[in-house]
GROMACS .gro file of C-alpha atoms in nm:
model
  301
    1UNK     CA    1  21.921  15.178  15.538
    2UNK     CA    2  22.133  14.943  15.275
    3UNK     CA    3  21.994  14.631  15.130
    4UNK     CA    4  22.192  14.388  14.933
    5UNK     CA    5  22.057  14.148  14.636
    6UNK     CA    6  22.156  13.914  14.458
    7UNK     CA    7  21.916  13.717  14.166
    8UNK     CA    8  21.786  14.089  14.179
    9UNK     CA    9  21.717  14.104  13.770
   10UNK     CA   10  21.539  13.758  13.829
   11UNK     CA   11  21.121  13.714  13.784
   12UNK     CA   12  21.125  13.757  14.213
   13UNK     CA   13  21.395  14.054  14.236
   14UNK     CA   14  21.279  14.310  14.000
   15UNK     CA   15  20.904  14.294  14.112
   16UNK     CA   16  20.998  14.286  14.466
   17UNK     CA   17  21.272  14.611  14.446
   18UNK     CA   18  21.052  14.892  14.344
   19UNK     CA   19  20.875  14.818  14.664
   20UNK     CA   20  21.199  14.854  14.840
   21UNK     CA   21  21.330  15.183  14.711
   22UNK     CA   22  21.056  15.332  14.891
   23UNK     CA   23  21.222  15.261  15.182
   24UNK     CA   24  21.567  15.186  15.149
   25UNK     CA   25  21.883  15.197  14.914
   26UNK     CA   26  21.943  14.873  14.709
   27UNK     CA   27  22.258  14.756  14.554
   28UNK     CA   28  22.219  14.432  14.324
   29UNK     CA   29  22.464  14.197  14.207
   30UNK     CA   30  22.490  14.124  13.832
   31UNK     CA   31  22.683  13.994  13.597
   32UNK     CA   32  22.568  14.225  13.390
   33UNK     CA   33  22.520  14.610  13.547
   34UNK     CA   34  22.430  14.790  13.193
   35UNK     CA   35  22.133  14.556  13.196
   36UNK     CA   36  22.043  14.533  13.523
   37UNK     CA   37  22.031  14.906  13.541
   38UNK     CA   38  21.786  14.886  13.206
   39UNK     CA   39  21.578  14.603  13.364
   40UNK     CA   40  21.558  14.781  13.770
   41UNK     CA   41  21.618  15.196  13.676
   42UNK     CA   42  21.892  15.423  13.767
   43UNK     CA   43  21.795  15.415  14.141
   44UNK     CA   44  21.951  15.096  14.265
   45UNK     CA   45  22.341  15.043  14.260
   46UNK     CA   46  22.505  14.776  14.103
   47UNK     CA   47  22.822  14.575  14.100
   48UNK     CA   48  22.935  14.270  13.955
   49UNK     CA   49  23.032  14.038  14.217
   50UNK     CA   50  23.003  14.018  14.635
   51UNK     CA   51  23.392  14.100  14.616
   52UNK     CA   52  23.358  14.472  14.531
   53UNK     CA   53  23.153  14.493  14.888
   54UNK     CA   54  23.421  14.607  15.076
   55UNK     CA   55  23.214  14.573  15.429
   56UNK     CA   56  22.875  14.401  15.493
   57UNK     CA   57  22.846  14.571  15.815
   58UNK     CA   58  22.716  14.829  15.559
   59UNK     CA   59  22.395  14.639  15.498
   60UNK     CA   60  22.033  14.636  15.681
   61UNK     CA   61  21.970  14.321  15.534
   62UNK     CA   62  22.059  14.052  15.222
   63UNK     CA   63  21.847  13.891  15.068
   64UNK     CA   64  21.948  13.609  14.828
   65UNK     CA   65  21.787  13.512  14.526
   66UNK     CA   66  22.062  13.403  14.319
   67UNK     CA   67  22.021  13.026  14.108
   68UNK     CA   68  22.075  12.894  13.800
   69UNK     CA   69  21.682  12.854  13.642
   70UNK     CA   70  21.600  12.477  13.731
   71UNK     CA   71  21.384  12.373  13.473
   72UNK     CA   72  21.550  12.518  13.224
   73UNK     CA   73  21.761  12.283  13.067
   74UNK     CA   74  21.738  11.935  13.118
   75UNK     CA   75  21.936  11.739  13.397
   76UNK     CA   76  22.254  11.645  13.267
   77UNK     CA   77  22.557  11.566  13.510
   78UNK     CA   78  22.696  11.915  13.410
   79UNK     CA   79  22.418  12.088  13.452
   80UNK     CA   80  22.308  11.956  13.769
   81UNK     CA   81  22.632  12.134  13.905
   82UNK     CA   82  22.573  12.418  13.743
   83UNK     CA   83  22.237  12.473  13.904
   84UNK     CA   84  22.414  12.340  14.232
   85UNK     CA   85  22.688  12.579  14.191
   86UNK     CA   86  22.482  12.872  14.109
   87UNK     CA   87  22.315  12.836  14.445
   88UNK     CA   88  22.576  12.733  14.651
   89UNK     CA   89  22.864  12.918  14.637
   90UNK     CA   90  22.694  13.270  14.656
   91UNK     CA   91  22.541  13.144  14.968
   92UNK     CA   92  22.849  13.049  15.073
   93UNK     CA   93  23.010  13.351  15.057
   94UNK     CA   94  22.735  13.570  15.192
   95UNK     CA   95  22.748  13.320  15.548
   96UNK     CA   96  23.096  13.354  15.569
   97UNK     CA   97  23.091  13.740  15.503
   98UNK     CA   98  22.856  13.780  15.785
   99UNK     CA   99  23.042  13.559  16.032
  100UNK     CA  100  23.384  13.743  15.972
  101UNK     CA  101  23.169  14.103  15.988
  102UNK     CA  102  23.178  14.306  16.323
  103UNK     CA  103  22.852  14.457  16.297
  104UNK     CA  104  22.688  14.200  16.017
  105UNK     CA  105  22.293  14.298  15.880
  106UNK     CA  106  22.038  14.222  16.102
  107UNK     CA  107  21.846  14.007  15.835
  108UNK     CA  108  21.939  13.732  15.557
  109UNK     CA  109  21.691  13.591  15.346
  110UNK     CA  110  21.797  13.327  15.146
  111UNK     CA  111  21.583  13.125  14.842
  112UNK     CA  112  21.481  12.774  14.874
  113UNK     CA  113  21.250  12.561  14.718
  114UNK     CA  114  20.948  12.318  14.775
  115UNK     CA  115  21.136  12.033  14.639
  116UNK     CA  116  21.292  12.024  14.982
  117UNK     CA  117  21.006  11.774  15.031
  118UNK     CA  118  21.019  11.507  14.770
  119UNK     CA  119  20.715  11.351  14.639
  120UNK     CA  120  20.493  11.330  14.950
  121UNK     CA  121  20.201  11.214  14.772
  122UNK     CA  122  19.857  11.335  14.919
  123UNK     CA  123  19.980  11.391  15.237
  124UNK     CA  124  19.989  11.781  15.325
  125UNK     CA  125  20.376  11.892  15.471
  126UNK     CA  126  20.468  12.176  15.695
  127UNK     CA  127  20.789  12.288  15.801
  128UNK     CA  128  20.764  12.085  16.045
  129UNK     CA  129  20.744  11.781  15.813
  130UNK     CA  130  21.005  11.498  15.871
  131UNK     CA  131  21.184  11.461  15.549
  132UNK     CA  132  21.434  11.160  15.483
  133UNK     CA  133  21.431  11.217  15.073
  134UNK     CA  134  21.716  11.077  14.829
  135UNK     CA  135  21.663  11.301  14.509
  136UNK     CA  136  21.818  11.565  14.357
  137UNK     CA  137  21.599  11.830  14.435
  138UNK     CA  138  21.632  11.796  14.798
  139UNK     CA  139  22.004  11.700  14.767
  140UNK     CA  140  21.982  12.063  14.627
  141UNK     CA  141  21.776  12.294  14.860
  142UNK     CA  142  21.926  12.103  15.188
  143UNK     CA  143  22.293  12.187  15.150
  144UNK     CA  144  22.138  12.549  15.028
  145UNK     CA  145  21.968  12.598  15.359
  146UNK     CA  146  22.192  12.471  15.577
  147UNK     CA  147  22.445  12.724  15.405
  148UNK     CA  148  22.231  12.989  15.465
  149UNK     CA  149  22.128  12.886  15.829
  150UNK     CA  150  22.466  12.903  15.938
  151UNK     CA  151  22.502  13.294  15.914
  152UNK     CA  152  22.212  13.260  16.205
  153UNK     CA  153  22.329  13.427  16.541
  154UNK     CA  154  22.217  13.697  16.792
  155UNK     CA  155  22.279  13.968  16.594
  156UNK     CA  156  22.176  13.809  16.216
  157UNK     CA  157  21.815  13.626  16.206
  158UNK     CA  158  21.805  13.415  15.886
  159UNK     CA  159  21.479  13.335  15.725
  160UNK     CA  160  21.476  13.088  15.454
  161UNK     CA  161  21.229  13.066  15.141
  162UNK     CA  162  21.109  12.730  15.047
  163UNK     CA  163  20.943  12.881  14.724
  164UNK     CA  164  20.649  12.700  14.593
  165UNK     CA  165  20.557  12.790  14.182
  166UNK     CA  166  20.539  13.151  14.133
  167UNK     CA  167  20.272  13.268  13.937
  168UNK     CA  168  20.295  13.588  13.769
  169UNK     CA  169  20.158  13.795  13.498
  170UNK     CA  170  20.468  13.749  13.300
  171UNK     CA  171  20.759  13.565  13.321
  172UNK     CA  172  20.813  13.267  13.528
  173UNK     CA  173  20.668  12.907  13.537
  174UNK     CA  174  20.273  13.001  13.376
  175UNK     CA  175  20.430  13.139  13.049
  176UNK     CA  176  20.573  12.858  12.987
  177UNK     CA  177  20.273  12.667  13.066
  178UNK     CA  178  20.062  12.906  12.838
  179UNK     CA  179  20.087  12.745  12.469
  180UNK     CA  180  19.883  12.430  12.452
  181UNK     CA  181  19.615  12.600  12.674
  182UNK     CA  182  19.572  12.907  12.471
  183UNK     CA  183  19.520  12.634  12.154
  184UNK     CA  184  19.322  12.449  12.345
  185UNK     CA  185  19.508  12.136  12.427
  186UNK     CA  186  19.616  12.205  12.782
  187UNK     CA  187  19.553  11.891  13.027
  188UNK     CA  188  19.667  11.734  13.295
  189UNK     CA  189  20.070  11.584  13.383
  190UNK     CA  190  20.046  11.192  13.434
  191UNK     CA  191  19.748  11.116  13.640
  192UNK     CA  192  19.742  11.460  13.768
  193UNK     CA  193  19.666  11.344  14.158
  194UNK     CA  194  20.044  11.493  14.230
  195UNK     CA  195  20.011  11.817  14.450
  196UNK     CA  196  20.051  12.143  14.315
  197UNK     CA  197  20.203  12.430  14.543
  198UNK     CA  198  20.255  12.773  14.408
  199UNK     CA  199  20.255  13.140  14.540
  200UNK     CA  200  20.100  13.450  14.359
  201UNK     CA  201  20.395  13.684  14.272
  202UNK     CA  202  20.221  13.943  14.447
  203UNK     CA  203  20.281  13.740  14.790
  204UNK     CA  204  20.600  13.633  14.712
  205UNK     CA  205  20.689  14.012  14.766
  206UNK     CA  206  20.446  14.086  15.006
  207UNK     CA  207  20.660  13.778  15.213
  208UNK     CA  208  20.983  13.889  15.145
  209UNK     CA  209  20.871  14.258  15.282
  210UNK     CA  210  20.679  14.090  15.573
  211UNK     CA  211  20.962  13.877  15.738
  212UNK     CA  212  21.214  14.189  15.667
  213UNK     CA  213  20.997  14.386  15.877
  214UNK     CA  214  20.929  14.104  16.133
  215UNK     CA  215  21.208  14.132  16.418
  216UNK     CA  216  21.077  13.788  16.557
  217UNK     CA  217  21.120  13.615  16.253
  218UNK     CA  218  21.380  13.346  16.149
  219UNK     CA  219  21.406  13.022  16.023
  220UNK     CA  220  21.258  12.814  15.762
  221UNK     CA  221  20.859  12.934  15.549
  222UNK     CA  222  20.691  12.785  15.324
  223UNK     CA  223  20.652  13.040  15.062
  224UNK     CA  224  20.339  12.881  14.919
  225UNK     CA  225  19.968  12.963  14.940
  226UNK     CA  226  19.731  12.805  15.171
  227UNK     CA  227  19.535  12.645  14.948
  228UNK     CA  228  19.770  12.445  14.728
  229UNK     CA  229  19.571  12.196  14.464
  230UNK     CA  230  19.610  11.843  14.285
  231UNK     CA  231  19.810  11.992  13.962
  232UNK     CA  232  19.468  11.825  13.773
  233UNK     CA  233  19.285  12.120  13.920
  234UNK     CA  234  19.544  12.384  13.855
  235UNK     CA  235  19.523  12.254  13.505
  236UNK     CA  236  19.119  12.226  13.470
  237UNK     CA  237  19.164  12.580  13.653
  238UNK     CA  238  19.363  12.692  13.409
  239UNK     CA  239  19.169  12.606  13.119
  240UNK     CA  240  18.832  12.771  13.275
  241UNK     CA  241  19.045  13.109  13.374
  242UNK     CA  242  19.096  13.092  12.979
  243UNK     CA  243  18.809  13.012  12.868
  244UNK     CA  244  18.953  12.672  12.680
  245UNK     CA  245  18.887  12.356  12.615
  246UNK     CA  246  19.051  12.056  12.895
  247UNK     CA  247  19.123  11.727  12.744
  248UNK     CA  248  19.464  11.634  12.666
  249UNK     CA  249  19.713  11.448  12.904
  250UNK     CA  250  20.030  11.433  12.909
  251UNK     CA  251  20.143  11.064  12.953
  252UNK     CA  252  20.389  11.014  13.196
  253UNK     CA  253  20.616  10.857  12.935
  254UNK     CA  254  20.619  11.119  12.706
  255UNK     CA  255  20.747  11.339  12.991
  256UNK     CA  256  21.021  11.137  13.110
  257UNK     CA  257  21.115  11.062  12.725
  258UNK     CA  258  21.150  11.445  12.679
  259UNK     CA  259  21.262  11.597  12.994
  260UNK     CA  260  21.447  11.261  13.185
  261UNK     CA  261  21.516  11.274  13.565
  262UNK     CA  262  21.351  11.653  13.563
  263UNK     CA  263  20.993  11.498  13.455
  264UNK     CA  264  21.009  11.333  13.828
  265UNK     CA  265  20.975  11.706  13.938
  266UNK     CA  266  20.654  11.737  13.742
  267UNK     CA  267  20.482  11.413  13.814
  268UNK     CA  268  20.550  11.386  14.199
  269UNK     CA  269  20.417  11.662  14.431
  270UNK     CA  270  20.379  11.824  14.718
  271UNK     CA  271  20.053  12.030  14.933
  272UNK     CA  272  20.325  12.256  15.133
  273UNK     CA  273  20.150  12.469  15.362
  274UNK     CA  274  20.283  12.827  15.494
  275UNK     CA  275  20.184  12.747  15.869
  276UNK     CA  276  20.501  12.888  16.026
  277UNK     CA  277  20.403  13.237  15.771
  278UNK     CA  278  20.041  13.194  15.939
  279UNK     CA  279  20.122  13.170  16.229
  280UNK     CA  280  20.361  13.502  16.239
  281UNK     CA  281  20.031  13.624  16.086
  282UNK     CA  282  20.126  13.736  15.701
  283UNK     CA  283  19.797  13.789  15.562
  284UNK     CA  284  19.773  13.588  15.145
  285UNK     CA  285  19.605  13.843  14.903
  286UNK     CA  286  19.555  13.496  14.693
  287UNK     CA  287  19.494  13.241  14.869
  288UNK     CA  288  19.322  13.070  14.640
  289UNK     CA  289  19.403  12.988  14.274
  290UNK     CA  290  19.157  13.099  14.047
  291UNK     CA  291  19.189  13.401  14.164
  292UNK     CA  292  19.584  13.438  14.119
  293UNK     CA  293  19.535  13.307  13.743
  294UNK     CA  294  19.251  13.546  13.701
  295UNK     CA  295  19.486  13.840  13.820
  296UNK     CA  296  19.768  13.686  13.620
  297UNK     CA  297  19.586  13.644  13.275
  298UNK     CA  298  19.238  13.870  13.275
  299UNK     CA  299  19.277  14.240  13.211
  300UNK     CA  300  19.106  14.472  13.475
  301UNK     CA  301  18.787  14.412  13.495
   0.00000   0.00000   0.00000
């Protein structure tokens, strides 16, 4: 069986296809093939753009990763549509290529993202969680889902990825996080009571492969741990994983003087919890945190 990618060469993609090619053929979309083939090996096809798929009947399944990296640049008008855009308009394309298709794949996964919620304060959310929110980020992952949910029928079950921060051994959100800690200076954002969701890279494939093999599946996860923490004990969590020093803090206004309307993403928070992933009984092999950094930043023991 066919799967189709796109955002394959991305932190989630290429750690998430060698567990496919076990199992099935992958083609990814890139803008670049001659480095996507570098980055994922010779195995998986490649083409540039959703165009050159002549039919998607062809496909099992697609599963959409695609988006312009949201932290990193700041927020200006132009790039606010450019991380829009990104997200959007593959999205688009991939709904309306399964509604025209005769025999469309069985299964579309599409990204999302915790900021769906808003600041929520210390209130844990589910997907069941009410949300009436006015800010970019939601602005953002709402017209993305309902994009997404509209390729839903009875022969296509869409499952949708609200993605909490992935934390991996390279790449992604913690090495960036990384340089003040390793000199000893890491500390807290604001008054660090904001909640701090994030998945273990591990799970975030381990979901992907779970609700691809789940027929009953569909609709909207929380792609987040079970335990999610105040980010004041990620970052005291953090610092003890490294064996560092914890006593900085990073003022509120010194984040909103350097990163502007994106700081809001840092100081407000959210404790998302995967109940609907529960409850379809996926199984976290980190649940909790220390663990996941330990994996992420200890050699073997």
């Amino acid at each position: 069986m066919k799967i189709l990618i796109t955002g394959g060469t991305g932190l989630i993609g290429s750690a998430l296809i060698p567990h496919l090619l076990t199992e099935y053929q992958v083609t990814v979309i890139s803008r670049n093939p001659q480095r996507a083939i570098q980055r994922l090996g010779g195995q998986v096809h490649v083409i540039r753009s959703l165009d050159e798929v002549t039919d998607i009947s062809d496909y099992f399944a697609v599963i959409n990763l695609q988006g312009e990296g949201i932290a990193d640049k700041r927020w200006s008008s132009r790039q606010k549509l450019r991380i829009e855009q990104s997200r959007w308009n593959i999205t688009r394309k991939i709904t309306e290529a399964i509604q025209e298709a005769v025999q469309p794949p069985q299964v579309f996964i599409s990204g999302s993202a915790i900021g769906y919620y808003g600041a929520q304060g210390d209130t844990p959310v589910t997907e069941n969680t009410k949300v009436e929110k006015d800010d970019f980020a939601h602005h953002l992952c709402a017209e993305w889902e309902r994009l997404a949910l509209a390729a839903d029928s009875d022969k296509t079950r869409v499952c949708v990825l609200r993605t909490g921060v992935v934390l991996a051994p390279e790449g992604g959100a913690l090495q960036k996080m990384l340089p003040p800690y390793l000199l000893g200076l890491g500390g807290p954002l604001g008054d660090g009571t904001q909640g701090f969701s994030w998945v273990h890279l591990d799970d975030m494939v381990g979901i992907i492969q779970f609700l691809l093999a789940n027929e009953q599946a569909r609709g909207i996860f929380n792609a987040t741990a079970p335990h999610p923490v105040q980010q004041q004990e990620f970052s005291k969590t953090l610092a003890r994983v490294l064996r560092k020093s914890h006593f900085m803090r990073v003022p509120a206004w010194a984040l909103k003087l350097m990163l502007g309307e994106m700081s809001q993403m840092l100081l407000t928070g959210q404790l998302v919890l995967p109940e609907r992933l529960q409850q379809a009984g996926y199984h976290f092999k980190y649940p909790n945190v220390e663990a996941a950094l330990k994996q992420c930043l200890l050699p073997p023991s």
